N, CA and C atoms as an extended XYZ file, in Angstrom:
444
Properties=species:S:1:pos:R:3:atomname:S:1:resname:S:1:resid:I:1 pbc="F F F"
N        -7.030       31.501      -21.313 N   UNK     1
C        -7.966       32.177      -21.238 CA  UNK     1
C        -7.054       33.506      -21.018 C   UNK     1
N        -8.166       35.274      -20.582 N   UNK     2
C        -6.906       35.577      -20.579 CA  UNK     2
C        -6.979       36.051      -18.612 C   UNK     2
N        -5.611       37.230      -19.034 N   UNK     3
C        -5.708       37.044      -17.438 CA  UNK     3
C        -6.731       37.744      -16.202 C   UNK     3
N        -6.798       38.649      -17.404 N   UNK     4
C        -8.210       39.714      -16.093 CA  UNK     4
C        -9.681       38.634      -16.085 C   UNK     4
N        -9.591       37.829      -17.217 N   UNK     5
C       -10.703       36.443      -17.277 CA  UNK     5
C       -10.238       35.726      -15.640 C   UNK     5
N        -9.024       34.866      -15.735 N   UNK     6
C        -8.667       34.133      -14.521 CA  UNK     6
C        -9.108       35.230      -13.382 C   UNK     6
N        -7.881       36.644      -13.154 N   UNK     7
C        -8.154       36.996      -12.138 CA  UNK     7
C       -10.355       37.207      -10.944 C   UNK     7
N       -10.878       37.300      -12.371 N   UNK     8
C       -12.273       37.949      -12.084 CA  UNK     8
C       -12.791       36.127      -11.465 C   UNK     8
N       -12.475       34.926      -12.029 N   UNK     9
C       -12.681       33.467      -11.118 CA  UNK     9
C       -12.371       33.435      -10.168 C   UNK     9
N       -10.957       34.657       -9.956 N   UNK    10
C       -10.329       33.618       -8.660 CA  UNK    10
C       -10.741       34.635       -7.423 C   UNK    10
N       -11.444       35.762       -7.633 N   UNK    11
C       -12.016       37.031       -6.615 CA  UNK    11
C       -12.499       36.394       -5.348 C   UNK    11
N       -12.735       35.456       -5.863 N   UNK    12
C       -13.833       34.872       -4.552 CA  UNK    12
C       -12.410       34.103       -3.306 C   UNK    12
N       -11.126       33.900       -4.354 N   UNK    13
C       -10.147       32.986       -3.629 CA  UNK    13
C        -9.337       31.754       -3.699 C   UNK    13
N       -11.426       30.743       -4.177 N   UNK    14
C       -11.453       29.576       -3.934 CA  UNK    14
C       -10.661       28.887       -5.250 C   UNK    14
N        -9.848       27.851       -5.277 N   UNK    15
C        -9.013       26.389       -6.570 CA  UNK    15
C        -9.081       25.337       -6.587 C   UNK    15
N        -9.568       24.617       -6.775 N   UNK    16
C        -9.244       22.762       -6.934 CA  UNK    16
C        -9.198       22.678       -8.065 C   UNK    16
N        -7.957       22.510       -7.697 N   UNK    17
C        -6.497       20.970       -8.381 CA  UNK    17
C        -7.195       20.183       -8.861 C   UNK    17
N        -7.186       19.956      -10.004 N   UNK    18
C        -7.371       18.446      -10.760 CA  UNK    18
C        -6.068       18.355      -11.169 C   UNK    18
N        -5.143       17.231      -10.506 N   UNK    19
C        -4.190       17.063      -10.930 CA  UNK    19
C        -4.437       15.093      -10.628 C   UNK    19
N        -4.162       14.766      -12.562 N   UNK    20
C        -3.546       13.804      -13.046 CA  UNK    20
C        -2.001       13.632      -13.389 C   UNK    20
N        -2.392       12.143      -13.620 N   UNK    21
C        -0.736       11.609      -13.525 CA  UNK    21
C        -0.439       10.090      -13.506 C   UNK    21
N        -0.065        9.211      -14.251 N   UNK    22
C         0.260        7.844      -14.494 CA  UNK    22
C         1.147        7.642      -12.447 C   UNK    22
N         1.053        6.988      -12.093 N   UNK    23
C         1.383        6.093      -11.050 CA  UNK    23
C         3.093        6.950      -11.124 C   UNK    23
N         3.328        7.286      -10.265 N   UNK    24
C         4.681        7.812       -9.785 CA  UNK    24
C         5.754        8.843      -10.546 C   UNK    24
N         4.479       10.415      -10.832 N   UNK    25
C         5.201       11.084      -11.455 CA  UNK    25
C         4.335       11.989      -10.876 C   UNK    25
N         3.891       12.140       -8.841 N   UNK    26
C         4.332       13.392       -7.890 CA  UNK    26
C         2.721       13.750       -7.814 C   UNK    26
N         2.209       13.400       -8.279 N   UNK    27
C         0.970       13.727       -7.918 CA  UNK    27
C         0.352       13.998       -6.302 C   UNK    27
N         0.649       13.136       -5.641 N   UNK    28
C         0.073       13.303       -4.378 CA  UNK    28
C         1.342       14.462       -3.290 C   UNK    28
N         2.227       14.820       -3.697 N   UNK    29
C         3.649       15.264       -3.680 CA  UNK    29
C         3.048       16.412       -4.146 C   UNK    29
N         2.417       16.964       -4.809 N   UNK    30
C         1.428       18.318       -5.932 CA  UNK    30
C         0.664       18.647       -4.529 C   UNK    30
N        -0.622       17.460       -4.302 N   UNK    31
C        -1.352       18.241       -3.993 CA  UNK    31
C        -0.932       18.945       -2.489 C   UNK    31
N        -0.192       18.520       -1.515 N   UNK    32
C        -0.130       18.237       -0.539 CA  UNK    32
C         0.976       19.391        0.080 C   UNK    32
N         1.551       20.460       -1.462 N   UNK    33
C         2.043       21.765       -1.505 CA  UNK    33
C         1.132       22.902       -1.966 C   UNK    33
N        -0.087       22.423       -2.386 N   UNK    34
C        -1.597       23.023       -3.418 CA  UNK    34
C        -1.553       23.442       -2.474 C   UNK    34
N        -2.309       21.875       -1.546 N   UNK    35
C        -4.060       22.333       -0.826 CA  UNK    35
C        -3.893       21.848        0.552 C   UNK    35
N        -2.566       21.259        1.080 N   UNK    36
C        -1.987       21.080        2.934 CA  UNK    36
C        -3.313       19.485        2.438 C   UNK    36
N        -3.627       19.629        4.107 N   UNK    37
C        -4.796       18.399        4.406 CA  UNK    37
C        -6.026       18.232        3.051 C   UNK    37
N        -6.271       19.557        2.763 N   UNK    38
C        -7.852       19.533        1.188 CA  UNK    38
C        -7.809       19.139        0.673 C   UNK    38
N        -7.165       17.711        0.558 N   UNK    39
C        -7.098       17.125       -0.071 CA  UNK    39
C        -7.353       15.173       -0.520 C   UNK    39
N        -7.594       14.320       -1.643 N   UNK    40
C        -8.445       13.750       -1.666 CA  UNK    40
C        -7.562       12.549       -2.877 C   UNK    40
N        -7.604       11.459       -2.538 N   UNK    41
C        -6.737       10.646       -3.834 CA  UNK    41
C        -7.854        9.473       -3.652 C   UNK    41
N        -8.832        8.705       -4.497 N   UNK    42
C        -8.945        7.046       -4.109 CA  UNK    42
C        -8.150        6.366       -3.692 C   UNK    42
N        -6.451        6.128       -3.930 N   UNK    43
C        -6.052        5.352       -2.595 CA  UNK    43
C        -5.804        5.937       -1.893 C   UNK    43
N        -6.068        7.071       -1.721 N   UNK    44
C        -6.367        7.187        0.496 CA  UNK    44
C        -7.541        6.415        1.083 C   UNK    44
N        -8.275        5.489        0.103 N   UNK    45
C        -9.702        4.326        0.085 CA  UNK    45
C        -9.087        3.746        0.130 C   UNK    45
N        -7.999        3.194        0.147 N   UNK    46
C        -7.278        1.663       -0.627 CA  UNK    46
C        -6.755        0.861        0.832 C   UNK    46
N        -6.717        1.233        1.767 N   UNK    47
C        -6.228        0.640        2.874 CA  UNK    47
C        -6.528       -0.769        3.650 C   UNK    47
N        -5.686       -1.224        4.041 N   UNK    48
C        -6.563       -2.475        4.770 CA  UNK    48
C        -6.227       -2.447        5.633 C   UNK    48
N        -6.863       -3.771        6.765 N   UNK    49
C        -7.464       -3.947        8.042 CA  UNK    49
C        -5.480       -3.473        9.207 C   UNK    49
N        -4.327       -4.118        8.526 N   UNK    50
C        -3.368       -3.797        8.850 CA  UNK    50
C        -3.360       -2.465        8.298 C   UNK    50
N        -3.573       -1.278        7.864 N   UNK    51
C        -3.211        0.265        8.129 CA  UNK    51
C        -2.663        0.886        6.966 C   UNK    51
N        -2.328       -0.538        6.033 N   UNK    52
C        -1.456       -0.487        4.810 CA  UNK    52
C        -2.164       -0.309        3.627 C   UNK    52
N        -1.948        0.166        2.767 N   UNK    53
C        -2.334        0.341        1.235 CA  UNK    53
C        -1.832       -0.730        0.796 C   UNK    53
N        -3.354       -1.284        0.655 N   UNK    54
C        -3.880       -2.359       -0.334 CA  UNK    54
C        -4.569       -2.055       -1.162 C   UNK    54
N        -3.884       -2.593       -2.928 N   UNK    55
C        -4.866       -2.432       -3.965 CA  UNK    55
C        -6.103       -3.568       -4.032 C   UNK    55
N        -7.269       -3.007       -4.265 N   UNK    56
C        -8.135       -4.286       -4.466 CA  UNK    56
C        -8.748       -3.280       -5.357 C   UNK    56
N        -8.885       -4.142       -6.795 N   UNK    57
C        -9.691       -3.384       -8.434 CA  UNK    57
C       -11.103       -3.802       -7.879 C   UNK    57
N       -11.870       -4.551       -6.746 N   UNK    58
C       -13.107       -4.591       -5.955 CA  UNK    58
C       -13.464       -3.764       -5.221 C   UNK    58
N       -12.806       -2.689       -4.622 N   UNK    59
C       -12.795       -1.323       -4.040 CA  UNK    59
C       -12.725       -1.069       -4.348 C   UNK    59
N       -12.004        0.092       -5.882 N   UNK    60
C       -12.165        0.605       -6.434 CA  UNK    60
C       -13.380        1.450       -6.609 C   UNK    60
N       -14.679        1.302       -7.422 N   UNK    61
C       -16.213        2.189       -7.346 CA  UNK    61
C       -16.046        2.683       -5.942 C   UNK    61
N       -16.019        2.226       -4.372 N   UNK    62
C       -15.962        2.352       -3.182 CA  UNK    62
C       -15.160        3.978       -3.504 C   UNK    62
N       -14.036        3.287       -3.364 N   UNK    63
C       -12.521        3.935       -3.223 CA  UNK    63
C       -13.153        5.803       -4.098 C   UNK    63
N       -13.285        5.209       -5.287 N   UNK    64
C       -13.483        7.003       -5.946 CA  UNK    64
C       -14.906        7.465       -4.915 C   UNK    64
N       -15.905        6.816       -4.978 N   UNK    65
C       -16.991        7.479       -4.506 CA  UNK    65
C       -16.377        8.029       -2.854 C   UNK    65
N       -15.517        7.743       -2.429 N   UNK    66
C       -15.791        8.448       -0.913 CA  UNK    66
C       -14.624        8.934       -1.590 C   UNK    66
N       -13.978        9.147       -2.893 N   UNK    67
C       -13.223       10.179       -2.725 CA  UNK    67
C       -13.862       11.519       -3.103 C   UNK    67
N       -14.273       11.561       -4.058 N   UNK    68
C       -15.621       12.358       -4.353 CA  UNK    68
C       -16.552       13.489       -4.078 C   UNK    68
N       -16.560       12.785       -2.171 N   UNK    69
C       -17.373       13.002       -0.812 CA  UNK    69
C       -16.432       13.125       -0.674 C   UNK    69
N       -15.130       13.157        0.013 N   UNK    70
C       -14.151       13.628        0.378 CA  UNK    70
C       -14.069       15.235       -0.069 C   UNK    70
N       -14.016       15.521       -1.169 N   UNK    71
C       -13.781       16.394       -1.638 CA  UNK    71
C       -15.107       17.613       -1.953 C   UNK    71
N       -16.498       16.755       -1.675 N   UNK    72
C       -17.125       17.571       -1.787 CA  UNK    72
C       -17.385       17.913       -0.787 C   UNK    72
N       -16.868       17.637        0.415 N   UNK    73
C       -17.228       17.742        1.958 CA  UNK    73
C       -16.076       19.825        1.494 C   UNK    73
N       -15.054       19.114        1.318 N   UNK    74
C       -14.516       20.830        1.232 CA  UNK    74
C       -14.941       21.731        0.857 C   UNK    74
N       -15.643       21.703       -0.541 N   UNK    75
C       -16.034       22.524       -1.239 CA  UNK    75
C       -16.911       23.435       -0.973 C   UNK    75
N       -18.135       22.430        0.021 N   UNK    76
C       -19.269       23.242        0.384 CA  UNK    76
C       -19.190       23.565        1.571 C   UNK    76
N       -17.590       23.361        2.276 N   UNK    77
C       -17.355       24.184        3.665 CA  UNK    77
C       -16.407       25.261        2.700 C   UNK    77
N       -16.274       25.374        1.457 N   UNK    78
C       -15.533       26.653        0.981 CA  UNK    78
C       -14.108       26.977        1.550 C   UNK    78
N       -13.767       25.798        1.166 N   UNK    79
C       -11.714       25.946        1.516 CA  UNK    79
C       -11.645       26.314        0.690 C   UNK    79
N       -10.472       27.010        0.606 N   UNK    80
C       -10.018       27.889        0.066 CA  UNK    80
C        -9.009       27.570       -1.820 C   UNK    80
N        -8.027       25.777       -0.781 N   UNK    81
C        -6.987       24.960       -1.682 CA  UNK    81
C        -8.274       24.009       -1.081 C   UNK    81
N        -7.912       23.415       -2.841 N   UNK    82
C        -8.711       22.344       -3.018 CA  UNK    82
C        -7.951       21.319       -3.111 C   UNK    82
N        -8.270       19.901       -3.447 N   UNK    83
C        -6.885       19.279       -4.665 CA  UNK    83
C        -7.372       18.011       -4.632 C   UNK    83
N        -7.488       17.425       -6.111 N   UNK    84
C        -7.671       16.086       -6.181 CA  UNK    84
C        -6.904       15.612       -6.995 C   UNK    84
N        -6.530       14.660       -6.854 N   UNK    85
C        -5.186       13.405       -7.869 CA  UNK    85
C        -5.833       12.065       -7.385 C   UNK    85
N        -5.471       11.132       -8.583 N   UNK    86
C        -5.997       10.485       -9.497 CA  UNK    86
C        -5.445       10.323      -10.704 C   UNK    86
N        -5.142        9.388      -11.224 N   UNK    87
C        -4.942        9.519      -12.556 CA  UNK    87
C        -5.305       10.040      -14.234 C   UNK    87
N        -6.798       10.206      -13.471 N   UNK    88
C        -8.545       10.554      -14.317 CA  UNK    88
C        -7.115       10.685      -16.059 C   UNK    88
N        -7.461        9.531      -16.407 N   UNK    89
C        -6.685        9.205      -17.904 CA  UNK    89
C        -7.668        9.550      -18.584 C   UNK    89
N        -8.824        9.956      -18.449 N   UNK    90
C       -10.377       10.298      -18.978 CA  UNK    90
C       -10.590       11.768      -18.175 C   UNK    90
N       -11.344       11.865      -19.854 N   UNK    91
C       -12.137       14.097      -19.438 CA  UNK    91
C       -13.028       13.785      -18.926 C   UNK    91
N       -14.576       12.100      -19.185 N   UNK    92
C       -15.107       11.457      -18.418 CA  UNK    92
C       -14.501       11.544      -16.750 C   UNK    92
N       -13.337       11.078      -16.751 N   UNK    93
C       -12.646       11.146      -14.979 CA  UNK    93
C       -13.020       11.962      -14.447 C   UNK    93
N       -12.655       13.095      -14.928 N   UNK    94
C       -12.781       14.254      -14.824 CA  UNK    94
C       -14.172       15.040      -14.052 C   UNK    94
N       -15.162       14.972      -15.227 N   UNK    95
C       -16.098       15.447      -15.303 CA  UNK    95
C       -16.824       16.282      -14.100 C   UNK    95
N       -17.272       15.002      -13.315 N   UNK    96
C       -18.211       14.996      -11.523 CA  UNK    96
C       -17.163       16.387      -10.351 C   UNK    96
N       -15.836       16.404      -10.926 N   UNK    97
C       -15.226       17.115      -10.549 CA  UNK    97
C       -15.345       18.711      -10.766 C   UNK    97
N       -14.995       18.379      -12.049 N   UNK    98
C       -15.301       19.989      -12.937 CA  UNK    98
C       -16.235       20.491      -12.522 C   UNK    98
N       -17.235       19.401      -12.797 N   UNK    99
C       -18.707       20.555      -12.491 CA  UNK    99
C       -19.320       20.856      -11.217 C   UNK    99
N       -18.794       19.798      -10.238 N   UNK   100
C       -19.216       20.650       -8.712 CA  UNK   100
C       -17.431       21.772       -8.139 C   UNK   100
N       -17.131       21.650       -9.022 N   UNK   101
C       -15.799       22.818       -8.458 CA  UNK   101
C       -16.211       23.617       -8.885 C   UNK   101
N       -17.412       24.087      -10.479 N   UNK   102
C       -18.076       25.401      -10.793 CA  UNK   102
C       -19.116       25.081       -9.771 C   UNK   102
N       -19.514       24.666       -9.475 N   UNK   103
C       -21.118       24.366       -8.879 CA  UNK   103
C       -21.311       25.336       -7.583 C   UNK   103
N       -19.855       25.191       -7.017 N   UNK   104
C       -19.162       25.885       -5.805 CA  UNK   104
C       -18.671       27.070       -6.023 C   UNK   104
N       -18.479       27.512       -7.210 N   UNK   105
C       -17.542       28.835       -7.240 CA  UNK   105
C       -16.370       28.671       -6.856 C   UNK   105
N       -15.114       27.413       -7.793 N   UNK   106
C       -13.878       27.704       -7.389 CA  UNK   106
C       -13.431       27.676       -8.999 C   UNK   106
N       -12.552       27.943       -8.644 N   UNK   107
C       -11.761       28.272      -10.471 CA  UNK   107
C       -10.972       26.542      -10.302 C   UNK   107
N       -11.105       26.292      -11.580 N   UNK   108
C       -10.945       23.935      -11.300 CA  UNK   108
C       -10.317       24.752      -11.937 C   UNK   108
N        -8.006       24.320      -11.914 N   UNK   109
C        -7.269       24.180      -12.006 CA  UNK   109
C        -6.691       22.291      -12.787 C   UNK   109
N        -6.833       22.193      -14.475 N   UNK   110
C        -6.215       21.095      -14.404 CA  UNK   110
C        -4.856       20.701      -14.823 C   UNK   110
N        -4.240       19.926      -13.699 N   UNK   111
C        -2.852       19.761      -13.434 CA  UNK   111
C        -2.516       18.361      -14.498 C   UNK   111
N        -1.412       18.214      -14.778 N   UNK   112
C        -0.935       17.543      -15.595 CA  UNK   112
C         0.367       16.829      -15.009 C   UNK   112
N         1.040       15.988      -14.675 N   UNK   113
C         2.212       15.593      -13.895 CA  UNK   113
C         2.587       14.681      -14.786 C   UNK   113
N         3.345       14.659      -15.265 N   UNK   114
C         4.228       13.989      -15.717 CA  UNK   114
C         5.964       13.816      -16.297 C   UNK   114
N         6.236       13.834      -14.896 N   UNK   115
C         8.063       13.200      -14.768 CA  UNK   115
C         7.223       11.834      -13.929 C   UNK   115
N         8.672       11.132      -14.237 N   UNK   116
C         8.605       10.066      -13.497 CA  UNK   116
C         9.841        9.526      -12.545 C   UNK   116
N         9.057        9.493      -11.073 N   UNK   117
C         9.682        9.368       -9.977 CA  UNK   117
C         9.765        7.846       -8.953 C   UNK   117
N         8.978        6.571       -9.797 N   UNK   118
C         9.031        5.665       -9.150 CA  UNK   118
C         7.059        5.296       -8.495 C   UNK   118
N         6.744        4.148       -8.779 N   UNK   119
C         5.562        4.119       -8.276 CA  UNK   119
C         5.817        3.553       -7.004 C   UNK   119
N         5.000        5.008       -5.822 N   UNK   120
C         5.204        4.078       -4.306 CA  UNK   120
C         4.583        3.079       -4.115 C   UNK   120
N         3.639        2.227       -5.440 N   UNK   121
C         2.781        1.009       -4.345 CA  UNK   121
C         2.673        0.112       -5.445 C   UNK   121
N         3.931        0.063       -6.497 N   UNK   122
C         4.237       -0.734       -6.818 CA  UNK   122
C         3.975       -1.700       -7.793 C   UNK   122
N         3.199       -0.225       -8.929 N   UNK   123
C         2.442       -0.556      -10.353 CA  UNK   123
C         3.374       -0.814      -10.894 C   UNK   123
N         2.916       -2.255      -11.313 N   UNK   124
C         4.368       -2.821      -12.994 CA  UNK   124
C         4.110       -1.208      -13.699 C   UNK   124
N         5.139       -1.477      -14.495 N   UNK   125
C         5.910       -1.052      -15.160 CA  UNK   125
C         4.387       -1.464      -16.664 C   UNK   125
N         3.957       -1.872      -16.941 N   UNK   126
C         3.447       -2.982      -17.795 CA  UNK   126
C         1.763       -1.663      -17.577 C   UNK   126
N         1.016       -2.261      -16.742 N   UNK   127
C         0.034       -1.931      -16.021 CA  UNK   127
C         0.368       -0.017      -15.848 C   UNK   127
N         1.442        0.713      -15.979 N   UNK   128
C         1.647        2.184      -16.475 CA  UNK   128
C         1.568        2.920      -17.665 C   UNK   128
N         2.319        1.308      -18.366 N   UNK   129
C         2.234        1.889      -20.108 CA  UNK   129
C         0.404        2.066      -20.439 C   UNK   129
N        -0.118        1.074      -20.182 N   UNK   130
C        -1.399        0.979      -20.986 CA  UNK   130
C        -2.589        2.370      -20.412 C   UNK   130
N        -1.968        3.068      -18.786 N   UNK   131
C        -2.371        4.072      -18.469 CA  UNK   131
C        -1.857        5.312      -19.561 C   UNK   131
N        -0.530        4.968      -19.928 N   UNK   132
C        -0.350        6.215      -20.140 CA  UNK   132
C        -0.713        6.057      -21.794 C   UNK   132
N        -0.708        4.877      -21.997 N   UNK   133
C        -1.758        4.593      -23.764 CA  UNK   133
C        -2.963        5.348      -23.376 C   UNK   133
N        -3.679        5.179      -22.430 N   UNK   134
C        -5.420        5.426      -22.767 CA  UNK   134
C        -4.973        6.432      -22.420 C   UNK   134
N        -4.641        7.726      -21.790 N   UNK   135
C        -4.467        8.715      -20.820 CA  UNK   135
C        -4.605       10.166      -22.918 C   UNK   135
N        -6.098       10.667      -21.608 N   UNK   136
C        -6.491       11.416      -22.900 CA  UNK   136
C        -6.071       13.657      -22.641 C   UNK   136
N        -4.984       13.557      -23.614 N   UNK   137
C        -4.194       15.146      -23.667 CA  UNK   137
C        -5.339       15.885      -23.035 C   UNK   137
N        -5.553       17.205      -22.418 N   UNK   138
C        -6.538       18.271      -22.266 CA  UNK   138
C        -5.486       19.298      -22.510 C   UNK   138
N        -6.573       20.134      -23.466 N   UNK   139
C        -5.213       20.538      -25.008 CA  UNK   139
C        -5.844       22.729      -24.141 C   UNK   139
N        -7.013       22.557      -24.375 N   UNK   140
C        -7.273       24.361      -24.094 CA  UNK   140
C        -9.052       23.899      -22.416 C   UNK   140
N        -8.711       24.330      -21.751 N   UNK   141
C        -9.535       24.043      -20.674 CA  UNK   141
C       -10.204       25.537      -20.780 C   UNK   141
N       -11.451       25.702      -20.226 N   UNK   142
C       -12.480       27.000      -19.864 CA  UNK   142
C       -13.592       27.425      -19.144 C   UNK   142
N       -13.139       27.449      -18.180 N   UNK   143
C       -14.353       27.608      -17.104 CA  UNK   143
C       -15.079       28.066      -17.685 C   UNK   143
N       -16.994       27.505      -16.803 N   UNK   144
C       -18.068       27.811      -16.844 CA  UNK   144
C       -18.033       29.445      -16.653 C   UNK   144
N       -18.838       29.951      -17.956 N   UNK   145
C       -18.955       31.505      -18.218 CA  UNK   145
C       -18.002       32.627      -18.391 C   UNK   145
N       -16.763       31.511      -18.943 N   UNK   146
C       -15.654       32.391      -19.222 CA  UNK   146
C       -15.702       32.634      -20.843 C   UNK   146
N       -15.351       33.512      -21.729 N   UNK   147
C       -15.093       33.365      -22.578 CA  UNK   147
C       -14.011       33.464      -23.488 C   UNK   147
N       -13.194       32.122      -24.227 N   UNK   148
C       -12.274       31.705      -24.643 CA  UNK   148
C       -11.925       33.002      -25.850 C   UNK   148
């Protein structure tokens, strides 16, 4: 994208960061750096009665729905910098966030974390490898209304 196009889109100063990567690549850290408390991940909604992280595959649809609702809240409020950080291994998983960001006048930035810091949630290496195997690359993304 040309710099002039990026500047035109950014005139309202609002950015939605979609941060993707397999577990242990620093997505959460980057989200906090970019958006402070105006961020969410499905993992945020995987907290058990003990108050600790407890992954439950049966709760994934609900966790993703709550994550989207929280991001939508920030977008509707006009929060300047918003970040969502999930694995987003496929383009289909990012699509609702891209659409919502554009509909609310946000510049959408897709960032991919690739370094390995080790999963804080104890995700097995075999599971991480399966995620890597289905990880779709994002070659080029042109925001709505911008000519490439």
